[in-house]
mmCIF file of C-alpha atoms and ligand atoms in Angstrom:
data_model
loop_
_atom_site.group_PDB
_atom_site.id
_atom_site.type_symbol
_atom_site.label_atom_id
_atom_site.label_comp_id
_atom_site.label_asym_id
_atom_site.label_seq_id
_atom_site.Cartn_x
_atom_site.Cartn_y
_atom_site.Cartn_z
ATOM 1 C CA MET A 24 0.000 -0.016 0.029
ATOM 2 C CA SER A 25 1.268 3.455 -0.848
ATOM 3 C CA ASP A 26 1.628 6.247 1.536
ATOM 4 C CA ILE A 27 -1.568 7.979 0.106
ATOM 5 C CA LEU A 28 -4.328 5.533 -0.422
ATOM 6 C CA THR A 29 -5.985 5.765 -3.832
ATOM 7 C CA LEU A 30 -9.690 5.627 -3.770
ATOM 8 C CA GLY A 31 -12.212 5.069 -6.572
ATOM 9 C CA VAL A 32 -15.761 6.149 -5.370
ATOM 10 C CA LEU A 33 -19.045 4.834 -6.999
ATOM 11 C CA ALA A 34 -22.155 6.932 -6.445
ATOM 12 C CA SER A 35 -25.501 7.256 -7.936
ATOM 13 C CA GLY A 36 -27.027 10.285 -6.629
ATOM 14 C CA ARG A 37 -26.753 13.244 -4.057
ATOM 15 C CA GLY A 38 -23.161 12.113 -2.978
ATOM 16 C CA SER A 39 -23.203 13.553 0.534
ATOM 17 C CA ASN A 40 -21.057 10.587 1.744
ATOM 18 C CA PHE A 41 -18.751 11.279 -1.204
ATOM 19 C CA GLN A 42 -18.525 14.935 0.091
ATOM 20 C CA ALA A 43 -17.824 13.811 3.596
ATOM 21 C CA ILE A 44 -14.822 11.700 2.584
ATOM 22 C CA ILE A 45 -13.515 14.626 0.361
ATOM 23 C CA ASP A 46 -13.858 16.874 3.404
ATOM 24 C CA SER A 47 -12.149 14.493 5.589
ATOM 25 C CA ILE A 48 -9.270 14.308 3.086
ATOM 26 C CA GLU A 49 -9.009 18.137 2.701
ATOM 27 C CA LYS A 50 -9.022 18.571 6.455
ATOM 28 C CA GLY A 51 -6.089 16.157 6.781
ATOM 29 C CA HIS A 52 -7.880 13.674 8.653
ATOM 30 C CA LEU A 53 -7.574 10.947 5.970
ATOM 31 C CA ARG A 54 -4.419 10.357 3.957
ATOM 32 C CA ALA A 55 -6.111 9.510 0.699
ATOM 33 C CA ARG A 56 -6.875 10.836 -2.667
ATOM 34 C CA VAL A 57 -9.999 10.125 -4.910
ATOM 35 C CA ALA A 58 -8.673 9.136 -8.305
ATOM 36 C CA VAL A 59 -12.095 8.869 -10.025
ATOM 37 C CA LEU A 60 -15.875 9.018 -9.393
ATOM 38 C CA ILE A 61 -17.819 6.544 -11.435
ATOM 39 C CA THR A 62 -21.472 7.063 -11.621
ATOM 40 C CA ASP A 63 -24.335 5.102 -13.186
ATOM 41 C CA ASN A 64 -26.524 8.230 -13.322
ATOM 42 C CA PRO A 65 -25.712 11.110 -15.473
ATOM 43 C CA GLY A 66 -27.916 13.347 -13.357
ATOM 44 C CA ALA A 67 -26.118 12.627 -10.207
ATOM 45 C CA TYR A 68 -25.374 15.665 -8.035
ATOM 46 C CA ALA A 69 -22.139 13.691 -7.025
ATOM 47 C CA ILE A 70 -20.894 14.799 -10.425
ATOM 48 C CA GLU A 71 -20.951 18.421 -9.184
ATOM 49 C CA ARG A 72 -19.126 17.604 -6.210
ATOM 50 C CA ALA A 73 -16.394 16.025 -8.258
ATOM 51 C CA LYS A 74 -16.167 18.939 -10.414
ATOM 52 C CA ASN A 75 -15.975 21.161 -7.496
ATOM 53 C CA HIS A 76 -12.875 19.309 -6.280
ATOM 54 C CA ASN A 77 -11.127 18.592 -9.570
ATOM 55 C CA ILE A 78 -11.864 14.923 -9.358
ATOM 56 C CA GLU A 79 -12.262 12.961 -12.653
ATOM 57 C CA HIS A 80 -15.675 11.561 -13.137
ATOM 58 C CA ILE A 81 -17.085 8.960 -15.555
ATOM 59 C CA VAL A 82 -20.652 8.084 -16.354
ATOM 60 C CA LEU A 83 -21.135 4.405 -17.086
ATOM 61 C CA ARG A 84 -24.800 3.161 -17.716
ATOM 62 C CA PRO A 85 -25.424 -0.488 -17.590
ATOM 63 C CA ARG A 86 -27.707 -0.218 -20.626
ATOM 64 C CA ASP A 87 -24.720 0.679 -22.671
ATOM 65 C CA PHE A 88 -23.232 -2.743 -21.848
ATOM 66 C CA THR A 89 -24.329 -6.248 -23.087
ATOM 67 C CA ASP A 90 -24.634 -7.537 -19.727
ATOM 68 C CA LYS A 91 -23.748 -7.151 -15.935
ATOM 69 C CA ASP A 92 -20.486 -9.039 -16.243
ATOM 70 C CA ALA A 93 -19.298 -6.588 -18.996
ATOM 71 C CA TYR A 94 -20.339 -3.589 -17.044
ATOM 72 C CA TYR A 95 -18.531 -4.586 -13.930
ATOM 73 C CA SER A 96 -15.458 -5.822 -15.702
ATOM 74 C CA HIS A 97 -15.332 -2.461 -17.433
ATOM 75 C CA ILE A 98 -15.688 -0.496 -14.004
ATOM 76 C CA ALA A 99 -12.941 -2.690 -12.707
ATOM 77 C CA HIS A 100 -10.771 -1.937 -15.686
ATOM 78 C CA GLU A 101 -11.116 1.854 -15.112
ATOM 79 C CA LEU A 102 -10.392 1.586 -11.491
ATOM 80 C CA GLU A 103 -7.330 -0.636 -11.884
ATOM 81 C CA LYS A 104 -6.282 1.689 -14.835
ATOM 82 C CA ARG A 105 -6.020 4.556 -12.188
ATOM 83 C CA GLY A 106 -4.263 2.450 -9.472
ATOM 84 C CA VAL A 107 -7.296 2.387 -7.066
ATOM 85 C CA GLU A 108 -6.652 0.459 -3.979
ATOM 86 C CA LEU A 109 -9.845 0.822 -2.247
ATOM 87 C CA VAL A 110 -13.366 1.055 -3.888
ATOM 88 C CA ILE A 111 -16.041 3.103 -2.070
ATOM 89 C CA LEU A 112 -19.695 2.694 -2.636
ATOM 90 C CA ALA A 113 -21.111 5.990 -1.476
ATOM 91 C CA GLY A 114 -24.832 5.716 -2.228
ATOM 92 C CA PHE A 115 -24.371 3.422 -5.185
ATOM 93 C CA MET A 116 -27.857 1.909 -5.720
ATOM 94 C CA ARG A 117 -26.921 -1.297 -7.557
ATOM 95 C CA ILE A 118 -26.054 -4.740 -6.342
ATOM 96 C CA VAL A 119 -22.255 -4.843 -7.333
ATOM 97 C CA GLY A 120 -21.518 -7.725 -9.879
ATOM 98 C CA LYS A 121 -18.980 -10.410 -9.118
ATOM 99 C CA ARG A 122 -16.627 -9.297 -11.905
ATOM 100 C CA LEU A 123 -15.918 -6.195 -9.809
ATOM 101 C CA ILE A 124 -15.816 -8.000 -6.416
ATOM 102 C CA GLU A 125 -13.427 -10.701 -7.605
ATOM 103 C CA ARG A 126 -10.899 -8.062 -8.643
ATOM 104 C CA PHE A 127 -11.177 -6.253 -5.328
ATOM 105 C CA PRO A 128 -11.620 -8.719 -2.739
ATOM 106 C CA ASN A 129 -12.181 -7.119 0.570
ATOM 107 C CA ARG A 130 -11.236 -3.830 -1.002
ATOM 108 C CA ILE A 131 -14.808 -2.427 -1.620
ATOM 109 C CA MET A 132 -16.645 -0.657 1.180
ATOM 110 C CA ASN A 133 -20.276 0.026 1.410
ATOM 111 C CA ILE A 134 -22.246 2.289 3.723
ATOM 112 C CA HIS A 135 -25.695 1.163 4.669
ATOM 113 C CA PRO A 136 -28.328 3.224 6.466
ATOM 114 C CA ALA A 137 -29.363 0.434 8.904
ATOM 115 C CA LEU A 138 -27.806 -1.864 11.515
ATOM 116 C CA LEU A 139 -27.173 -4.906 9.437
ATOM 117 C CA PRO A 140 -27.904 -7.563 9.284
ATOM 118 C CA SER A 141 -31.277 -5.882 9.893
ATOM 119 C CA PHE A 142 -32.992 -4.213 7.031
ATOM 120 C CA PRO A 143 -30.657 -4.865 4.112
ATOM 121 C CA GLY A 144 -31.529 -3.818 0.472
ATOM 122 C CA LEU A 145 -33.404 -0.715 -0.408
ATOM 123 C CA HIS A 146 -34.991 1.864 2.070
ATOM 124 C CA GLY A 147 -33.245 0.618 5.250
ATOM 125 C CA GLN A 148 -34.539 3.558 7.057
ATOM 126 C CA ARG A 149 -38.124 3.094 6.029
ATOM 127 C CA GLN A 150 -37.958 -0.585 6.892
ATOM 128 C CA ALA A 151 -36.794 0.257 10.471
ATOM 129 C CA VAL A 152 -39.599 2.802 10.825
ATOM 130 C CA GLU A 153 -42.260 0.274 9.643
ATOM 131 C CA TYR A 154 -40.878 -2.458 11.776
ATOM 132 C CA GLY A 155 -40.966 -0.395 14.861
ATOM 133 C CA VAL A 156 -37.475 -0.785 16.167
ATOM 134 C CA LYS A 157 -36.241 1.619 18.834
ATOM 135 C CA ILE A 158 -32.760 1.770 17.668
ATOM 136 C CA SER A 159 -31.375 1.818 14.042
ATOM 137 C CA GLY A 160 -28.210 3.417 12.634
ATOM 138 C CA CYS A 161 -25.788 2.687 9.814
ATOM 139 C CA THR A 162 -23.097 0.010 8.894
ATOM 140 C CA VAL A 163 -19.933 0.262 6.907
ATOM 141 C CA HIS A 164 -18.808 -3.133 5.571
ATOM 142 C CA PHE A 165 -16.786 -4.849 2.990
ATOM 143 C CA VAL A 166 -18.755 -6.075 -0.102
ATOM 144 C CA ASP A 167 -19.190 -9.540 -0.903
ATOM 145 C CA GLU A 168 -21.492 -11.197 -3.500
ATOM 146 C CA GLY A 169 -24.575 -11.109 -1.173
ATOM 147 C CA VAL A 170 -26.924 -8.075 -0.580
ATOM 148 C CA ASP A 171 -25.409 -6.158 2.258
ATOM 149 C CA THR A 172 -24.025 -9.399 3.805
ATOM 150 C CA GLY A 173 -20.089 -8.710 3.839
ATOM 151 C CA PRO A 174 -17.929 -8.383 7.040
ATOM 152 C CA ILE A 175 -19.015 -5.504 9.097
ATOM 153 C CA ILE A 176 -16.159 -2.903 9.880
ATOM 154 C CA ILE A 177 -18.024 -0.218 12.049
ATOM 155 C CA GLN A 178 -21.493 0.800 13.023
ATOM 156 C CA ALA A 179 -23.115 3.695 14.621
ATOM 157 C CA ALA A 180 -26.470 3.644 16.524
ATOM 158 C CA VAL A 181 -29.240 6.295 16.626
ATOM 159 C CA PRO A 182 -32.554 6.363 18.465
ATOM 160 C CA VAL A 183 -35.889 5.868 16.590
ATOM 161 C CA TYR A 184 -38.629 8.071 18.071
ATOM 162 C CA ASP A 185 -42.271 7.454 17.978
ATOM 163 C CA ASP A 186 -42.939 10.474 15.734
ATOM 164 C CA ASP A 187 -40.063 9.610 13.319
ATOM 165 C CA THR A 188 -40.781 9.358 9.510
ATOM 166 C CA GLU A 189 -38.464 7.758 7.051
ATOM 167 C CA GLU A 190 -37.255 11.401 6.255
ATOM 168 C CA SER A 191 -36.416 12.323 9.971
ATOM 169 C CA LEU A 192 -34.859 9.076 10.576
ATOM 170 C CA SER A 193 -32.841 9.171 7.344
ATOM 171 C CA GLU A 194 -31.361 12.712 8.408
ATOM 172 C CA ARG A 195 -30.423 11.334 11.987
ATOM 173 C CA ILE A 196 -28.647 8.328 10.399
ATOM 174 C CA LEU A 197 -27.003 10.463 7.555
ATOM 175 C CA LYS A 198 -25.085 12.539 10.277
ATOM 176 C CA GLN A 199 -23.681 9.216 11.636
ATOM 177 C CA GLU A 200 -22.843 7.847 8.078
ATOM 178 C CA HIS A 201 -20.683 11.070 7.526
ATOM 179 C CA ARG A 202 -18.767 10.310 10.747
ATOM 180 C CA ILE A 203 -18.196 6.432 10.285
ATOM 181 C CA PHE A 204 -17.534 6.204 6.594
ATOM 182 C CA PRO A 205 -14.329 8.411 6.435
ATOM 183 C CA TYR A 206 -13.369 6.817 9.859
ATOM 184 C CA ALA A 207 -13.617 3.215 8.446
ATOM 185 C CA ILE A 208 -11.530 4.387 5.342
ATOM 186 C CA ARG A 209 -8.982 5.799 7.666
ATOM 187 C CA LEU A 210 -8.650 2.574 9.679
ATOM 188 C CA TYR A 211 -8.207 0.827 6.230
ATOM 189 C CA SER A 212 -5.603 3.321 5.199
ATOM 190 C CA GLU A 213 -3.627 2.733 8.408
ATOM 191 C CA GLY A 214 -3.610 -0.990 7.756
ATOM 192 C CA ARG A 215 -5.573 -1.440 10.808
ATOM 193 C CA LEU A 216 -8.430 -3.669 9.441
ATOM 194 C CA MET A 217 -7.916 -7.437 9.616
ATOM 195 C CA VAL A 218 -10.663 -9.584 8.036
ATOM 196 C CA ASP A 219 -10.959 -12.999 9.852
ATOM 197 C CA GLY A 220 -14.007 -14.782 8.132
ATOM 198 C CA ARG A 221 -17.031 -12.822 8.875
ATOM 199 C CA ARG A 222 -15.299 -10.520 11.546
ATOM 200 C CA VAL A 223 -13.209 -7.498 10.908
ATOM 201 C CA ILE A 224 -10.636 -6.980 13.628
ATOM 202 C CA ILE A 225 -9.637 -3.444 14.251
ATOM 203 C CA LYS A 226 -5.843 -3.545 15.297
ATOM 204 C CA GLY A 227 -4.788 -1.227 17.983
ATOM 205 C CA GLU A 228 -8.228 -0.301 18.916
ATOM 206 C CA ARG A 229 -8.675 0.217 22.698
ATOM 207 C CA ARG A 230 -10.857 -2.392 24.290
ATOM 208 C CA ASP A 231 -13.029 0.369 25.891
ATOM 209 C CA ALA A 232 -13.439 2.376 22.539
ATOM 210 C CA VAL A 233 -16.959 2.086 21.844
ATOM 211 C CA ILE A 234 -17.007 1.311 17.968
ATOM 212 C CA THR A 235 -20.518 2.786 17.576
ATOM 213 C CA ASN A 236 -19.086 6.003 18.842
ATOM 214 C CA PRO A 237 -15.675 6.734 17.029
ATOM 215 C CA PRO A 238 -14.334 10.034 18.421
ATOM 216 C CA LEU A 239 -15.526 12.715 16.256
ATOM 217 C CA GLU A 240 -12.200 14.527 15.600
ATOM 218 C CA GLU A 241 -10.992 11.219 14.025
ATOM 219 C CA ALA A 242 -13.799 10.998 11.479
HETATM 220 C C1 LIG B 323 -27.077 6.954 2.119
HETATM 221 O O1 LIG B 323 -28.039 7.076 3.195
HETATM 222 C C2 LIG B 323 -26.574 5.531 2.101
HETATM 223 O O2 LIG B 323 -26.522 4.973 3.276
HETATM 224 C C3 LIG B 323 -27.592 4.773 1.172
HETATM 225 O O3 LIG B 323 -27.923 5.819 0.264
HETATM 226 C C4 LIG B 323 -27.745 7.202 0.681
HETATM 227 C C5 LIG B 323 -26.868 7.941 -0.209
HETATM 228 O O4 LIG B 323 -26.661 9.237 0.195
HETATM 229 N N1 LIG B 323 -27.157 3.678 0.534
HETATM 230 C C6 LIG B 323 -27.930 2.613 0.468
HETATM 231 O O5 LIG B 323 -29.071 2.544 0.670
HETATM 232 C C7 LIG B 323 -27.288 1.496 -0.203
HETATM 233 N N2 LIG B 323 -28.044 0.334 -0.178
HETATM 234 P P1 LIG B 323 -25.624 10.256 -0.396
HETATM 235 O O6 LIG B 323 -25.759 10.022 -1.968
HETATM 236 O O7 LIG B 323 -26.075 11.566 0.021
HETATM 237 O O8 LIG B 323 -24.262 9.734 0.101
#
């Protein structure tokens, strides 16, 4: 791993998690650079964020490829070409194909707006409100071939109130997403994540450090 971690970001929409990562880099909290933003959506606001920070962006739409394998092989190729070491799914609203996963084993991170393994798939926040749980949150995990099933790196919990809507809960969770995603990438960049089967061991983490609450100044 080089001194500065090279990231490739995949995003489909607003890109606020992408922005949180950029901000963390610019504040000097994360020794990384984003080599490229790849999006499946030409209207994604994430593209504006890339432009604002002089980050290259590419629009790749699945319908322009013969099949899912061709699409994800091409994405892998674009990432490898730029020396990407870690792939970040920052609101990439597709199930990633195996052609990408096999070329970046345990080197793709996703953020999910629920405490996995609860409420995987789409609308994690809505699922939590409808189910009636009292605590939800977000999860950063490595990506495997299942839907939100890969080894969990870090989670943050938030309360769910009686009068919460999908929107109000999403907003509360999003604040935590913006803390823990850059923090998880930082742990990776410091070589502190060890994957042991389903478990991710954080090297050098104090026993009493509550992983659900990484210190704010480190995120
Ligand atoms: C985030 O809440 C992220 O957790 C969620 O999409 C939102 C993207 O927001 N991702 C998923 O639901 C993935 N299954 P952003 O574009 O502002 O980062």
